[in-house]
Amino acid sequence: MQHLLGINELDKAQIEQFLSRAQEIAAQLKKGDWDNERLKNKIILHLFFEHSTRTLTSFEIAAKRLGAQVVNWNPETSSLSKGENFIDTIETLTSMKPDAIVMRHADYGAPLTVASKAKCPVINGGDSWREHPTQALLDALTMIDHFGGLGGLNVTIIGDIAHSRVASSNMQLLTKMGANVRVIAPKVLMPESLPFDNIKKFHTLKDGLPNSDVVMTLRLQKERMDRALISSDEAYFNEFGLTLNILDKYAPKAVVMDPGPLVRNVQIADDIAEDPQRSLILKQVANGIPTRMAVLDMLVGA
Ligand code: CP
């Protein structure tokens, strides 16, 4: 495997390889005993054309924990602002021969274009609504940590399924790994087709939540909506926002996850986001480090 561009390209065995390496690294980090020179003398180029808190920072920490050096290219201070186009920018940057590229871009499939030009591994940190593979891997690691495995787990994803790359990658990964996936969304935010036929669609929390082991909330991806599809944040919260009351009523045993950015009182209420018994949200963030170390180790350290 040269690149990591999407979960769509991975089979179950390959997903298991990433997850098992991430588990090994997580255990090593806990003991304070890992190979911190694994990527010594490697230079990793971060090309984030879209903003990020978790993905960008955790890739940087992961790379530095493995001994690599990171270059954080900034589109706002680059020559894109002088009219240079995307392809020439990529040709220019790949000519500098980084050892790996981690990238995020608003355009569907942009990492595939970069991978076709680059002579190094390209890792997708999120493109459009298509894929966010390392998010799905770290989410899976978090579920495995909590439940011991993914097979048979009932995972319900609530929110803007139509515009979410996290939903897209998670639906694929979880189904390939044997979980039962459901999605809940308003009709305007539900895609017509989903990656697998056995993913069940619901339009109310009351119908979709019962028997969930994991409930994952998602942000409204307003930057990818071409018109206002939701009348107001308040209206969305009243119908689809997850509160402790709703969770206790319909899915009393479920834990809650959210990939972030966390928009409180739109997708999720304060009382759940801050509940250490129910919320795995900060565990997801923490698992971003061993997961991304595993991906860098397997693709760049090879
Ligand atoms: N989950 C996620 O991709 O968050 P960031 O946008 O903060 O990287």
Tab-separated table of C-alpha atoms and ligand atoms in Angstrom:
chain	number	residue	atom	x	y	z
A	1	MET	CA	0.000	0.000	0.000
A	2	GLN	CA	1.618	3.276	-1.082
A	3	HIS	CA	-1.020	5.886	-0.197
A	4	LEU	CA	-3.978	6.196	2.170
A	5	LEU	CA	-6.620	7.995	0.130
A	6	GLY	CA	-9.850	6.451	1.374
A	7	ILE	CA	-11.452	3.563	3.220
A	8	ASN	CA	-13.063	2.618	-0.106
A	9	GLU	CA	-9.668	1.280	-1.225
A	10	LEU	CA	-9.094	-0.893	1.848
A	11	ASP	CA	-10.295	-4.407	2.524
A	12	LYS	CA	-11.005	-5.794	5.985
A	13	ALA	CA	-7.501	-7.247	6.378
A	14	GLN	CA	-5.846	-3.919	5.534
A	15	ILE	CA	-8.102	-2.053	7.988
A	16	GLU	CA	-7.194	-4.641	10.644
A	17	GLN	CA	-3.484	-4.069	9.939
A	18	PHE	CA	-3.791	-0.328	10.565
A	19	LEU	CA	-5.887	-0.863	13.698
A	20	SER	CA	-3.631	-3.478	15.147
A	21	ARG	CA	-0.532	-1.310	14.574
A	22	ALA	CA	-2.375	1.635	16.183
A	23	GLN	CA	-3.177	-0.552	19.211
A	24	GLU	CA	0.474	-1.595	19.510
A	25	ILE	CA	1.644	2.009	19.313
A	26	ALA	CA	-1.008	3.152	21.823
A	27	ALA	CA	0.307	0.550	24.295
A	28	GLN	CA	3.907	1.632	23.640
A	29	LEU	CA	2.989	5.313	24.159
A	30	LYS	CA	1.317	4.412	27.458
A	31	LYS	CA	4.523	2.708	28.617
A	32	GLY	CA	6.671	5.569	27.266
A	33	ASP	CA	8.564	3.083	25.129
A	34	TRP	CA	8.265	3.476	21.351
A	35	ASP	CA	10.656	3.896	18.414
A	36	ASN	CA	11.071	7.669	18.396
A	37	GLU	CA	13.630	7.460	15.568
A	38	ARG	CA	11.470	5.400	13.223
A	39	LEU	CA	11.089	8.348	10.805
A	40	LYS	CA	14.399	10.074	11.545
A	41	ASN	CA	15.564	12.175	8.546
A	42	LYS	CA	12.108	12.002	6.920
A	43	ILE	CA	10.358	15.235	5.973
A	44	ILE	CA	6.556	15.270	5.959
A	45	LEU	CA	4.791	18.028	4.069
A	46	HIS	CA	1.375	19.128	5.346
A	47	LEU	CA	-0.791	20.633	2.613
A	48	PHE	CA	-3.939	21.786	4.389
A	49	PHE	CA	-6.054	23.822	1.996
A	50	GLU	CA	-8.895	23.738	4.557
A	51	HIS	CA	-8.777	24.597	8.249
A	52	SER	CA	-8.270	21.941	10.891
A	53	THR	CA	-7.597	21.643	14.606
A	54	ARG	CA	-7.504	17.914	15.317
A	55	THR	CA	-6.220	16.365	12.111
A	56	LEU	CA	-3.421	18.838	11.397
A	57	THR	CA	-2.141	18.977	14.971
A	58	SER	CA	-2.334	15.266	15.624
A	59	PHE	CA	-0.539	14.436	12.356
A	60	GLU	CA	2.212	16.866	13.389
A	61	ILE	CA	2.511	15.381	16.875
A	62	ALA	CA	2.419	11.853	15.451
A	63	ALA	CA	5.209	12.656	12.970
A	64	LYS	CA	7.363	14.312	15.633
A	65	ARG	CA	6.848	11.418	18.067
A	66	LEU	CA	8.341	9.198	15.326
A	67	GLY	CA	11.315	11.514	14.795
A	68	ALA	CA	10.219	13.079	11.477
A	69	GLN	CA	10.404	16.750	10.587
A	70	VAL	CA	7.215	18.503	9.488
A	71	VAL	CA	6.734	21.360	7.055
A	72	ASN	CA	3.370	23.084	7.484
A	73	TRP	CA	2.701	24.742	4.125
A	74	ASN	CA	0.142	27.532	4.410
A	75	PRO	CA	-2.160	28.205	1.420
A	76	GLU	CA	-2.922	31.722	2.654
A	77	THR	CA	0.736	32.820	2.493
A	78	SER	CA	1.558	30.753	-0.620
A	79	SER	CA	1.811	31.843	-4.258
A	80	LEU	CA	-1.755	30.614	-4.819
A	81	SER	CA	-2.611	34.175	-3.793
A	82	LYS	CA	-0.639	35.449	-6.817
A	83	GLY	CA	-2.628	33.345	-9.269
A	84	GLU	CA	-0.616	30.107	-9.384
A	85	ASN	CA	-3.006	27.220	-9.918
A	86	PHE	CA	-3.481	24.043	-7.865
A	87	ILE	CA	-1.686	21.694	-10.281
A	88	ASP	CA	1.359	23.953	-10.674
A	89	THR	CA	1.446	24.395	-6.909
A	90	ILE	CA	1.444	20.620	-6.440
A	91	GLU	CA	4.088	20.079	-9.167
A	92	THR	CA	6.243	22.719	-7.451
A	93	LEU	CA	5.903	21.246	-3.981
A	94	THR	CA	6.371	17.609	-5.027
A	95	SER	CA	9.554	18.609	-6.925
A	96	MET	CA	11.040	19.388	-3.519
A	97	LYS	CA	10.841	15.639	-2.787
A	98	PRO	CA	9.167	15.388	0.605
A	99	ASP	CA	9.100	11.865	2.060
A	100	ALA	CA	5.316	12.041	2.507
A	101	ILE	CA	2.402	14.415	2.004
A	102	VAL	CA	-0.546	14.741	4.362
A	103	MET	CA	-3.279	16.840	2.811
A	104	ARG	CA	-6.795	18.233	3.182
A	105	HIS	CA	-8.726	19.853	0.367
A	106	ALA	CA	-12.303	20.987	-0.308
A	107	ASP	CA	-12.372	19.361	-3.775
A	108	TYR	CA	-13.683	15.827	-4.269
A	109	GLY	CA	-10.750	13.514	-5.006
A	110	ALA	CA	-7.990	16.158	-4.733
A	111	PRO	CA	-5.679	13.718	-2.868
A	112	LEU	CA	-5.978	11.274	-5.799
A	113	THR	CA	-4.700	13.994	-8.134
A	114	VAL	CA	-1.779	14.718	-5.805
A	115	ALA	CA	-1.018	10.997	-5.467
A	116	SER	CA	-0.828	10.737	-9.263
A	117	LYS	CA	1.860	13.460	-9.325
A	118	ALA	CA	3.830	12.681	-6.147
A	119	LYS	CA	6.617	10.120	-5.845
A	120	CYS	CA	5.962	9.702	-2.120
A	121	PRO	CA	3.067	8.420	0.018
A	122	VAL	CA	0.033	10.715	0.089
A	123	ILE	CA	-2.263	10.550	3.114
A	124	ASN	CA	-5.729	12.019	2.909
A	125	GLY	CA	-6.638	14.230	5.886
A	126	GLY	CA	-10.095	14.846	4.424
A	127	ASP	CA	-11.409	15.765	0.964
A	128	SER	CA	-14.805	17.352	0.344
A	129	TRP	CA	-17.598	15.023	1.496
A	130	ARG	CA	-15.770	11.996	0.023
A	131	GLU	CA	-13.388	10.520	2.603
A	132	HIS	CA	-11.585	11.120	5.905
A	133	PRO	CA	-9.895	7.743	6.368
A	134	THR	CA	-7.750	8.429	9.442
A	135	GLN	CA	-10.820	9.782	11.275
A	136	ALA	CA	-12.651	6.511	10.630
A	137	LEU	CA	-9.609	4.536	11.796
A	138	LEU	CA	-9.294	6.509	15.040
A	139	ASP	CA	-13.043	6.221	15.627
A	140	ALA	CA	-12.780	2.457	15.154
A	141	LEU	CA	-9.838	2.306	17.565
A	142	THR	CA	-11.919	4.196	20.140
A	143	MET	CA	-14.839	1.757	19.757
A	144	ILE	CA	-12.497	-1.241	20.005
A	145	ASP	CA	-10.923	0.232	23.170
A	146	HIS	CA	-14.387	0.575	24.697
A	147	PHE	CA	-16.200	-2.544	23.446
A	148	GLY	CA	-13.346	-4.916	22.581
A	149	GLY	CA	-14.305	-5.185	18.885
A	150	LEU	CA	-16.497	-3.891	16.084
A	151	GLY	CA	-18.362	-7.034	14.949
A	152	GLY	CA	-22.086	-6.800	15.749
A	153	LEU	CA	-21.825	-3.321	17.271
A	154	ASN	CA	-24.851	-1.096	16.599
A	155	VAL	CA	-23.524	2.294	15.532
A	156	THR	CA	-25.928	5.149	14.798
A	157	ILE	CA	-24.679	8.272	13.045
A	158	ILE	CA	-26.847	11.396	13.354
A	159	GLY	CA	-26.604	14.548	11.284
A	160	ASP	CA	-25.479	15.879	7.962
A	161	ILE	CA	-24.844	12.532	6.300
A	162	ALA	CA	-25.024	14.090	2.824
A	163	HIS	CA	-22.044	16.406	3.281
A	164	SER	CA	-19.921	14.524	5.804
A	165	ARG	CA	-16.685	12.796	4.787
A	166	VAL	CA	-16.537	11.360	8.316
A	167	ALA	CA	-19.917	9.697	7.812
A	168	SER	CA	-18.774	8.412	4.433
A	169	SER	CA	-15.541	6.830	5.727
A	170	ASN	CA	-17.154	5.541	8.918
A	171	MET	CA	-20.093	3.909	7.106
A	172	GLN	CA	-17.619	2.050	4.894
A	173	LEU	CA	-15.146	1.035	7.582
A	174	LEU	CA	-17.724	-0.042	10.142
A	175	THR	CA	-19.731	-2.080	7.634
A	176	LYS	CA	-16.577	-3.783	6.293
A	177	MET	CA	-15.669	-4.658	9.893
A	178	GLY	CA	-19.081	-6.219	10.646
A	179	ALA	CA	-20.805	-3.456	12.625
A	180	ASN	CA	-24.487	-2.626	12.031
A	181	VAL	CA	-24.668	0.982	10.866
A	182	ARG	CA	-27.715	3.252	10.906
A	183	VAL	CA	-27.946	6.885	9.928
A	184	ILE	CA	-30.437	9.490	11.110
A	185	ALA	CA	-30.849	12.760	9.228
A	186	PRO	CA	-33.444	15.232	8.009
A	187	LYS	CA	-34.567	14.289	4.474
A	188	VAL	CA	-32.594	17.210	2.976
A	189	LEU	CA	-29.357	15.957	4.559
A	190	MET	CA	-29.794	12.262	3.709
A	191	PRO	CA	-28.080	11.040	0.511
A	192	GLU	CA	-30.175	8.962	-1.865
A	193	SER	CA	-27.675	6.138	-1.874
A	194	LEU	CA	-25.364	4.942	0.871
A	195	PRO	CA	-22.129	2.935	0.426
A	196	PHE	CA	-23.792	-0.360	1.450
A	197	ASP	CA	-27.405	-1.506	1.104
A	198	ASN	CA	-27.565	-2.840	4.666
A	199	ILE	CA	-27.061	0.613	6.222
A	200	LYS	CA	-30.469	1.650	7.566
A	201	LYS	CA	-31.876	5.158	7.131
A	202	PHE	CA	-34.082	6.970	9.694
A	203	HIS	CA	-35.503	10.476	9.906
A	204	THR	CA	-36.253	10.732	13.630
A	205	LEU	CA	-34.219	10.112	16.782
A	206	LYS	CA	-37.125	8.139	18.238
A	207	ASP	CA	-37.034	5.615	15.368
A	208	GLY	CA	-33.283	5.427	14.831
A	209	LEU	CA	-31.742	5.415	18.304
A	210	PRO	CA	-33.145	2.309	20.071
A	211	ASN	CA	-30.555	-0.442	20.739
A	212	SER	CA	-27.617	1.725	19.729
A	213	ASP	CA	-24.286	0.895	21.350
A	214	VAL	CA	-22.631	3.996	19.891
A	215	VAL	CA	-24.297	7.242	18.864
A	216	MET	CA	-22.136	9.506	16.738
A	217	THR	CA	-23.197	13.108	16.225
A	218	LEU	CA	-21.999	15.201	13.287
A	219	ARG	CA	-21.662	18.909	12.582
A	220	LEU	CA	-23.834	20.608	9.962
A	221	GLN	CA	-21.333	21.019	7.089
A	222	LYS	CA	-22.643	24.432	6.051
A	223	GLU	CA	-19.590	25.187	3.895
A	224	ARG	CA	-20.584	22.296	1.634
A	225	MET	CA	-24.295	23.182	1.360
A	226	ASP	CA	-25.110	25.164	-1.759
A	227	ARG	CA	-28.133	26.768	-0.071
A	228	ALA	CA	-29.577	26.996	3.416
A	229	LEU	CA	-31.011	23.518	3.841
A	230	ILE	CA	-31.829	23.950	7.510
A	231	SER	CA	-34.066	26.799	8.665
A	232	SER	CA	-31.992	27.512	11.803
A	233	ASP	CA	-29.517	25.893	14.184
A	234	GLU	CA	-32.195	26.045	16.855
A	235	ALA	CA	-34.734	24.187	14.712
A	236	TYR	CA	-32.124	21.529	13.910
A	237	PHE	CA	-31.205	21.130	17.581
A	238	ASN	CA	-34.847	20.763	18.593
A	239	GLU	CA	-35.337	17.874	16.186
A	240	PHE	CA	-31.910	16.225	15.826
A	241	GLY	CA	-29.710	17.584	18.644
A	242	LEU	CA	-28.598	14.888	21.069
A	243	THR	CA	-29.387	15.622	24.731
A	244	LEU	CA	-28.962	13.481	27.819
A	245	ASN	CA	-32.759	13.213	28.115
A	246	ILE	CA	-33.108	11.858	24.579
A	247	LEU	CA	-30.219	9.455	25.033
A	248	ASP	CA	-31.559	8.154	28.344
A	249	LYS	CA	-34.996	7.697	26.803
A	250	TYR	CA	-34.078	5.908	23.563
A	251	ALA	CA	-30.537	4.530	23.946
A	252	PRO	CA	-29.756	4.393	27.668
A	253	LYS	CA	-26.704	2.147	27.269
A	254	ALA	CA	-25.083	4.001	24.373
A	255	VAL	CA	-21.835	5.919	24.474
A	256	VAL	CA	-21.509	9.095	22.450
A	257	MET	CA	-18.866	10.050	19.918
A	258	ASP	CA	-18.335	13.128	17.777
A	259	PRO	CA	-15.442	13.661	15.357
A	260	GLY	CA	-15.632	17.431	15.866
A	261	PRO	CA	-15.576	20.281	15.289
A	262	LEU	CA	-17.939	20.237	18.262
A	263	VAL	CA	-20.706	22.771	17.764
A	264	ARG	CA	-22.459	22.706	21.109
A	265	ASN	CA	-26.210	23.028	21.286
A	266	VAL	CA	-26.572	22.408	17.555
A	267	GLN	CA	-25.523	18.755	17.130
A	268	ILE	CA	-24.947	17.916	20.799
A	269	ALA	CA	-25.964	19.362	24.172
A	270	ASP	CA	-23.454	20.467	26.808
A	271	ASP	CA	-24.706	17.827	29.243
A	272	ILE	CA	-23.583	14.967	26.981
A	273	ALA	CA	-20.451	16.567	25.589
A	274	GLU	CA	-19.185	16.984	29.149
A	275	ASP	CA	-20.391	13.657	30.576
A	276	PRO	CA	-17.293	11.539	31.266
A	277	GLN	CA	-19.390	8.346	31.513
A	278	ARG	CA	-21.184	8.740	28.188
A	279	SER	CA	-18.826	10.793	26.017
A	280	LEU	CA	-15.797	9.270	24.250
A	281	ILE	CA	-15.110	12.518	22.399
A	282	LEU	CA	-11.776	13.366	23.999
A	283	LYS	CA	-10.713	9.704	23.747
A	284	GLN	CA	-11.281	9.996	19.991
A	285	VAL	CA	-9.009	13.034	19.902
A	286	ALA	CA	-6.324	11.253	21.954
A	287	ASN	CA	-6.537	8.184	19.692
A	288	GLY	CA	-5.695	10.411	16.737
A	289	ILE	CA	-2.041	10.232	17.788
A	290	PRO	CA	-1.419	6.431	17.813
A	291	THR	CA	-3.661	6.034	14.767
A	292	ARG	CA	-1.748	8.592	12.719
A	293	MET	CA	1.577	7.272	14.034
A	294	ALA	CA	0.507	3.839	12.770
A	295	VAL	CA	-0.365	5.205	9.343
A	296	LEU	CA	2.917	7.135	9.064
A	297	ASP	CA	4.878	4.142	10.369
A	298	MET	CA	3.313	1.761	7.833
A	299	LEU	CA	3.443	4.072	4.802
A	300	VAL	CA	6.496	6.254	5.361
A	301	GLY	CA	8.640	3.975	7.536
A	302	ALA	CA	8.431	1.127	5.039
B	1	CP	N1	-12.395	15.604	12.843
B	1	CP	C1	-11.734	16.560	12.171
B	1	CP	O1	-11.361	16.380	11.012
B	1	CP	O2	-11.492	17.710	12.883
B	1	CP	P1	-10.611	18.931	12.361
B	1	CP	O3	-11.388	19.610	11.262
B	1	CP	O4	-10.442	19.813	13.588
B	1	CP	O5	-9.309	18.376	11.858
